[in-house]
Structures are given as structure tokens and as C-alpha cells.
GROMACS .gro file of C-alpha atoms in nm:
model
  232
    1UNK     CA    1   0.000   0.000   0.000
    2UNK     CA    2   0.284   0.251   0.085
    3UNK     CA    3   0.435   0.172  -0.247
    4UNK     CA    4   0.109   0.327  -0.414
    5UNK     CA    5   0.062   0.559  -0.197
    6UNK     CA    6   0.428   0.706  -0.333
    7UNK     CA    7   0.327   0.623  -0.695
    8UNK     CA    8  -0.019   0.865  -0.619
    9UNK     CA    9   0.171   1.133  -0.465
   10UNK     CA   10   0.415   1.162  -0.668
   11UNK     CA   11   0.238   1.185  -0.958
   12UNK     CA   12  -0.011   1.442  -0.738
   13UNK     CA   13   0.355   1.661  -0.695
   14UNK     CA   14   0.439   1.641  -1.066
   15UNK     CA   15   0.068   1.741  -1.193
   16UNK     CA   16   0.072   2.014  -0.930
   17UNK     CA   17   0.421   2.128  -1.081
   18UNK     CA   18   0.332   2.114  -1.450
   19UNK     CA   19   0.007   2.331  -1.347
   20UNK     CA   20   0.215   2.570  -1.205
   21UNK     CA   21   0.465   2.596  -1.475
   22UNK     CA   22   0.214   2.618  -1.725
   23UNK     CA   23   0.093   2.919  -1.528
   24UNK     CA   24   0.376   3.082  -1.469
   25UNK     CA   25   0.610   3.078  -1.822
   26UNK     CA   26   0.344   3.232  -2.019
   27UNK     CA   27   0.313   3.550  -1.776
   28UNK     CA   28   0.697   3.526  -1.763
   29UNK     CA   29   0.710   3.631  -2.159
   30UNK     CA   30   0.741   3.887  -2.360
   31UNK     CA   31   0.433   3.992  -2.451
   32UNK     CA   32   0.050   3.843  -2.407
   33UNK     CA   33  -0.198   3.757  -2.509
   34UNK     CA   34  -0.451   3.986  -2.540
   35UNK     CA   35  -0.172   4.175  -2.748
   36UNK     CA   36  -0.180   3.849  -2.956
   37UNK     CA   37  -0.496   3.835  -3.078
   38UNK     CA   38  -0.536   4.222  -3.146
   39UNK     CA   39  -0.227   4.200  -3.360
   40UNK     CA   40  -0.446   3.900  -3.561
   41UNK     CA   41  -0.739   4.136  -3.559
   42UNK     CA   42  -0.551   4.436  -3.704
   43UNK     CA   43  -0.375   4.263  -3.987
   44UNK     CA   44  -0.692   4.107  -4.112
   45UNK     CA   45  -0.879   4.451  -4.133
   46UNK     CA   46  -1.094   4.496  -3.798
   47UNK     CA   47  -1.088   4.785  -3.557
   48UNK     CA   48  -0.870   4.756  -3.280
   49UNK     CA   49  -1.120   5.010  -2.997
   50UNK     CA   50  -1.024   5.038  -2.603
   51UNK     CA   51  -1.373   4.862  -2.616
   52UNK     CA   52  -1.200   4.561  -2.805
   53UNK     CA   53  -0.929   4.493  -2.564
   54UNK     CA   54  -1.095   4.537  -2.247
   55UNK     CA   55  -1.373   4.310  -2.427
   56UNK     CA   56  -1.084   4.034  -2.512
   57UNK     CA   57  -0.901   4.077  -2.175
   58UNK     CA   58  -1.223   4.004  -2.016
   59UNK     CA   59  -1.296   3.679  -2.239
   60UNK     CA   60  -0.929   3.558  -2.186
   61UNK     CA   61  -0.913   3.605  -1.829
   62UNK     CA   62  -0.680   3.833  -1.790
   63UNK     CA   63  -0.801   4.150  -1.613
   64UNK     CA   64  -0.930   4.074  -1.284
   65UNK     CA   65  -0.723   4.019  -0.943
   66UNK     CA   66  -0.387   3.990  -0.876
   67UNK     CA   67  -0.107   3.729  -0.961
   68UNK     CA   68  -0.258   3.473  -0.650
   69UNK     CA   69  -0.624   3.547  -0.719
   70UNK     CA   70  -0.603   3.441  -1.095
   71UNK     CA   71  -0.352   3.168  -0.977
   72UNK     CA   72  -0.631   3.017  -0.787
   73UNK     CA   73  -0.903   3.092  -1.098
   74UNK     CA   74  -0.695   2.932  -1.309
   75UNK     CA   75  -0.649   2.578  -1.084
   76UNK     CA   76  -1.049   2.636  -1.048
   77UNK     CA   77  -1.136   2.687  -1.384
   78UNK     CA   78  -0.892   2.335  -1.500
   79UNK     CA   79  -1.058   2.102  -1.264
   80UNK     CA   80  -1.389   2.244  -1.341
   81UNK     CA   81  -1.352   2.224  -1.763
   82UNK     CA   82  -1.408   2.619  -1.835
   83UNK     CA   83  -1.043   2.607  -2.024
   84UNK     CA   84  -1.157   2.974  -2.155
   85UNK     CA   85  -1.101   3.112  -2.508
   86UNK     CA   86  -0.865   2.982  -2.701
   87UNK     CA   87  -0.542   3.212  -2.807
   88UNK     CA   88  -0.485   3.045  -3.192
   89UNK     CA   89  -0.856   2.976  -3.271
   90UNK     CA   90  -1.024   3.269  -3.125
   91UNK     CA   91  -1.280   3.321  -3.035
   92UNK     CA   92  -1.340   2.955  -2.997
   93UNK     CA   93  -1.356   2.811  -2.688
   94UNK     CA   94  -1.113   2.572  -2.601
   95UNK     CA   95  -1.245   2.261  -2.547
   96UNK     CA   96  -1.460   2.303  -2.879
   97UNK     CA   97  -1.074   2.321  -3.054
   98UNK     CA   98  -0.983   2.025  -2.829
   99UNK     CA   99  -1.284   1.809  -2.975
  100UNK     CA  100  -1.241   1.886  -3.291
  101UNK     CA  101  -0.907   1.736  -3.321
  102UNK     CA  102  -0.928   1.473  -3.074
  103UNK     CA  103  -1.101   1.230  -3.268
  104UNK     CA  104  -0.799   1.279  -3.573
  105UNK     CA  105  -0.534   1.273  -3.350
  106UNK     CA  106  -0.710   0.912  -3.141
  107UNK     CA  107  -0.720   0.754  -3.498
  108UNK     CA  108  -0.324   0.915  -3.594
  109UNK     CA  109  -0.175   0.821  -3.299
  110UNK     CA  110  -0.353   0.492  -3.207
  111UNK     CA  111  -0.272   0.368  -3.554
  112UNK     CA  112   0.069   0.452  -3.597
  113UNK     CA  113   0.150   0.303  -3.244
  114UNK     CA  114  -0.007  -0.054  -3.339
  115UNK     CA  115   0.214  -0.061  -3.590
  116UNK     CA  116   0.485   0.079  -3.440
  117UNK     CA  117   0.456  -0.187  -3.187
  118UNK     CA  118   0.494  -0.482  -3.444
  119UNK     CA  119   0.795  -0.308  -3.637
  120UNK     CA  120   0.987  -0.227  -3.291
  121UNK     CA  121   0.937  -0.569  -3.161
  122UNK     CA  122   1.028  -0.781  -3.523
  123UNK     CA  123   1.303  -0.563  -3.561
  124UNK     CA  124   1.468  -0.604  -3.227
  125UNK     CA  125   1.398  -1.006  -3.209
  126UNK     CA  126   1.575  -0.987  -3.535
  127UNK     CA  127   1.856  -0.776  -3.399
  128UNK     CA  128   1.905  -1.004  -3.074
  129UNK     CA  129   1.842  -1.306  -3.260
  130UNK     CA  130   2.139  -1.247  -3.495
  131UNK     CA  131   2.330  -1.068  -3.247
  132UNK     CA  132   2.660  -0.942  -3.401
  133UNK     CA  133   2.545  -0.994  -3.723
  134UNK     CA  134   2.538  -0.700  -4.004
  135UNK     CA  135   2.190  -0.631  -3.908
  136UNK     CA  136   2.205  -0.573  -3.527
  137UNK     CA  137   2.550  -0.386  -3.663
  138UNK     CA  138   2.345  -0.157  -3.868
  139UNK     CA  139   1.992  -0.143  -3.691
  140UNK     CA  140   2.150  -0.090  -3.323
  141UNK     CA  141   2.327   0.208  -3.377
  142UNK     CA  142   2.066   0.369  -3.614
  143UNK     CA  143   1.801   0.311  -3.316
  144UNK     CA  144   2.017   0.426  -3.064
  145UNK     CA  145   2.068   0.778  -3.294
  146UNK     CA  146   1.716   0.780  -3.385
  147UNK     CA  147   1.636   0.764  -2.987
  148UNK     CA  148   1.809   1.083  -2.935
  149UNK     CA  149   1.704   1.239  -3.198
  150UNK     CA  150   1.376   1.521  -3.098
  151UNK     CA  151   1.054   1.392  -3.295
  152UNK     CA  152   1.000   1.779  -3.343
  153UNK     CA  153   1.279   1.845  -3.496
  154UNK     CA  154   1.258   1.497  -3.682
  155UNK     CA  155   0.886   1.665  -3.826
  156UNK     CA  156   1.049   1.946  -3.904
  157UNK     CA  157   1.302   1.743  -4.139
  158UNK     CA  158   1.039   1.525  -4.291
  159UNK     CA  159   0.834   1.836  -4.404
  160UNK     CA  160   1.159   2.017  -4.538
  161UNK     CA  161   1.187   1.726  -4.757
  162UNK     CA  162   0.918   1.492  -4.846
  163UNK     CA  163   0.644   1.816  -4.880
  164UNK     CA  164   0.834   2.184  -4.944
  165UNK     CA  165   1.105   1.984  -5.148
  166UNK     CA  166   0.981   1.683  -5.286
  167UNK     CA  167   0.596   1.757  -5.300
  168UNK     CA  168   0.516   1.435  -5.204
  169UNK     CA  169   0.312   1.487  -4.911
  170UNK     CA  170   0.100   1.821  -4.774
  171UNK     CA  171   0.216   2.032  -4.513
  172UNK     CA  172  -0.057   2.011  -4.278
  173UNK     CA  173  -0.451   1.961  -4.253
  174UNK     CA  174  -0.623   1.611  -4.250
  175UNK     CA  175  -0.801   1.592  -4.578
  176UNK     CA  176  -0.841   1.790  -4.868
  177UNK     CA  177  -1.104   1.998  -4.768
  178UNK     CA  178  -1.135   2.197  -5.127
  179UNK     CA  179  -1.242   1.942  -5.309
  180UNK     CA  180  -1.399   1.648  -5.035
  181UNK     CA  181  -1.681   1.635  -4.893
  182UNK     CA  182  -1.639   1.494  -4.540
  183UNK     CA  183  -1.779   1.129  -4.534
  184UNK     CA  184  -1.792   0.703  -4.585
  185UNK     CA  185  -1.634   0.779  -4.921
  186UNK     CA  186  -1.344   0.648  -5.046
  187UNK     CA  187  -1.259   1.016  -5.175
  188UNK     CA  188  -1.266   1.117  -4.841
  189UNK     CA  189  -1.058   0.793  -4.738
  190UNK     CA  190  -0.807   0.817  -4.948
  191UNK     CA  191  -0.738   1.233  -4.842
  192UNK     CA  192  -0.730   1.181  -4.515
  193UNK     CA  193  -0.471   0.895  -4.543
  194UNK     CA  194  -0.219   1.101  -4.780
  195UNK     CA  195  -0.276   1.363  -4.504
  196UNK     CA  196  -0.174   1.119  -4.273
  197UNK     CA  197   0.140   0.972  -4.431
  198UNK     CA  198   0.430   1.249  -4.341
  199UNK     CA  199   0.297   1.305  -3.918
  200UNK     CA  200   0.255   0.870  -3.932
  201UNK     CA  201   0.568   0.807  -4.060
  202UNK     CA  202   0.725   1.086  -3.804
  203UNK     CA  203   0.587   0.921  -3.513
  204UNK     CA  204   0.682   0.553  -3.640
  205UNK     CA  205   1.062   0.683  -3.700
  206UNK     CA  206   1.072   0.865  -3.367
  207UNK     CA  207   0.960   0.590  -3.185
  208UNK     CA  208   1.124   0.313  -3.319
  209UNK     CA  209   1.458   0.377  -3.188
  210UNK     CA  210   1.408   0.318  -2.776
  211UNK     CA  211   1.151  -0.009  -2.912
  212UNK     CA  212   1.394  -0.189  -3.077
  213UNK     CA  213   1.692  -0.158  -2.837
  214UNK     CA  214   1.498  -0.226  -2.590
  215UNK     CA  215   1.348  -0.565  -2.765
  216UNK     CA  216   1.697  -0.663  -2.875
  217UNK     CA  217   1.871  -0.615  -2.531
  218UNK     CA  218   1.567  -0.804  -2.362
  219UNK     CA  219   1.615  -1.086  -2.642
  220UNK     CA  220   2.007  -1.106  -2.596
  221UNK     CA  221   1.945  -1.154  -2.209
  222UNK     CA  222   1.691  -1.421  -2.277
  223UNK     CA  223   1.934  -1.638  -2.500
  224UNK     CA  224   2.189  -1.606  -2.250
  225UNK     CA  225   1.976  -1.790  -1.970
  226UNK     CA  226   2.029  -2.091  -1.876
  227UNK     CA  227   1.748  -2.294  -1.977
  228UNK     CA  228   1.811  -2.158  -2.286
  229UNK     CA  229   2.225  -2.213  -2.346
  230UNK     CA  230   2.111  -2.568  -2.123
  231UNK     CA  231   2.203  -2.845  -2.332
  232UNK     CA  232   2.070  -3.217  -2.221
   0.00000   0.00000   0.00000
């Protein structure tokens, strides 16, 4: 029981620390924003009034109290699901933005980690099987790199190449909403899997490294045991 009890806390500690932080480094900026979105409204034509920012300071919860009162709004207003207006999509609210992408980024994710899961472990039974052969020699190391390696900075990569250089993919969106409708099509099928290719294959690189090392470590200490190496 004491062993949960640590597991619970901690994880109570580290929630209660990325709250905090997540508080904190956006007030510790440059800028704001309220500032944010006014700059968005000027460049697209509307009029930036005294009336307009007290309006948006009010909607994005930034006028009233001090530092420790809108500390305490903000923990409020988490554990009670009024996440407030969002910044990038305004003026949606939050959670709308939140539901709208949830269900593509469920189907991206879930997907690509099935099959990430099959590829890590074939590749590192492989590995371990034929340990010291050319392929653990070549598929070790490039795991081990591709562990290191940021999967932001991998996406970044991937779009300089496969869609502003080699036009093979789209830079972003999750169909082709010009000329699909939305739908049990195969038109709409087939978009939304071309959209999918470039951030799929991203997450299947990025996560293949720490996968197969760890598969082809736990398969070279399995061959090593003794019921294994036993011979009757």
C-alpha cells in the first residue's frame, strides 16, 4: 500500500508542478496575449477600440485580481472544464478546438502506435536473434541515434523534404477539404490517409529507436539464460 501511496503522490507533486509551470512561463514572456490576438485582428482589417481589448481581456481572463487570485481561478477553472477562449482559434472556446481534433489525433496516434509496436518488436527479435550480425551492426546504432534524436525536430526534417522539397506529401490539414466532402467515401478515405502519411511516418521513426533496443537487449538476455544455453 505505501508503495502506491508514493506512486499517487508523486504523480499528485508532478501534476501540481506542471500546473504551475504552465501558469507561470506564459506570464513570464514577452508579450500576451490579449496583445496576440489584437495583432491577428488588425492585420486582417478589424478595428482595434479600447472597447476591443478590455472586451478580449475580459474573455481571456486576464483583467481581474492579482497574480494569486487568478492563480487560484486558473487551478479552479482546470478542474472544473471552463479552459476559456482559445489564443490560436479565437474566439473559440477551447475545449470546442480540443474536440475537434481529438477524434484525428485518437485515430493518428492509435494507428501509428499498433504498428509501431509490431515493427519495434520484429526488428529487435531480429537484432538479438542475430546478435553481431550486419543487421544488429546496422539497426542498433541507427536506433540508438534515432532515440536521441527530438521527434520535433525529426517533423520538421520530414516536411523540409518529403512536402516543401519533394511535393510528395502536404504540409498540414487532414483531408483535402477543397475538393472532399467529409464522409464514408473512399474520396474522403483516401485524403485523409495522404494527409496522414508524413505526421505517421514521423511518429513511427521517432519511436522506433528506444523499441527496438529495448526488444533486442531483452532478447540477448533471454538467450543467455540458462534454460536456454542448457544443453541435455
Amino acid at each position: 500500500m505505501r508503495f502506491y501511496l508514493k506512486k499517487i503522490g508523486f504523480y499528485l507533486v508532478a501534476l501540481f508542478a506542471a500546473l504551475t509551470l504552465n501558469f507561470a512561463i506564459p506570464r513570464l514572456m514577452p508579450g500576451d496575449p490579449v496583445s496576440a490576438v489584437l495583432t491577428r485582428l488588425a492585420s486582417r482589417g478589424g478595428t482595434v477600440a479600447p472597447e476591443t481589448r478590455e472586451a478580449i481581456t475580459a474573455m481571456l481572463g486576464q483583467g481581474g485580481g492579482n497574480i494569486f487570485q487568478q492563480y487560484i481561478d486558473y487551478l479552479k477553472n482546470i478542474f472544473t472544464g471552463n479552459w476559456g477562449v482559445s489564443v490560436t482559434y479565437f474566439p473559440n472556446q477551447v475545449t470546442t478546438s480540443i474536440a475537434s481534433a481529438l477524434p484525428w489525433t485518437i485515430c493518428l496516434v492509435g494507428t501509428t502506435t499498433i504498428i509501431s509496436f509490431f515493427i519495434q518488436q520484429a526488428l529487435g527479435i531480429w537484432a538479438g536473434w542475430r546478435r553481431g550480425g550486419a543487421f544488429d551492426n546496422i539497426i542498433s546504432p541507427v536506433s540508438t541515434i534515432f532515440q536521441a534524436v527530438p521527434y520535433f525536430w525529426l517533423a520538421l526534417i520530414f516536411i523540409w523534404v518529403f512536402a516543401r522539397t519533394l511535393h510528395w506529401f502536404p504540409q498540414s490539414g487532414g483531408y483535402n477539404y477543397r475538393e472532399v466532402v467529409p464522409g464514408f467515401t473512399w474520396e474522403f478515405f483516401s485524403s485523409a490517409v495522404r494527409y496522414a502519411i508524413l505526421p505517421a511516418l514521423t511518429i513511427l521513426v521517432s519511436s522506433l529507436g528506444m523499441g527496438v533496443v529495448g526488444m533486442r537487449n531483452m532478447m540477448v538476455s533471454t538467450l543467455s539464460e540458462d534454460y536456454i544455453v542448457t544443453r541435455v
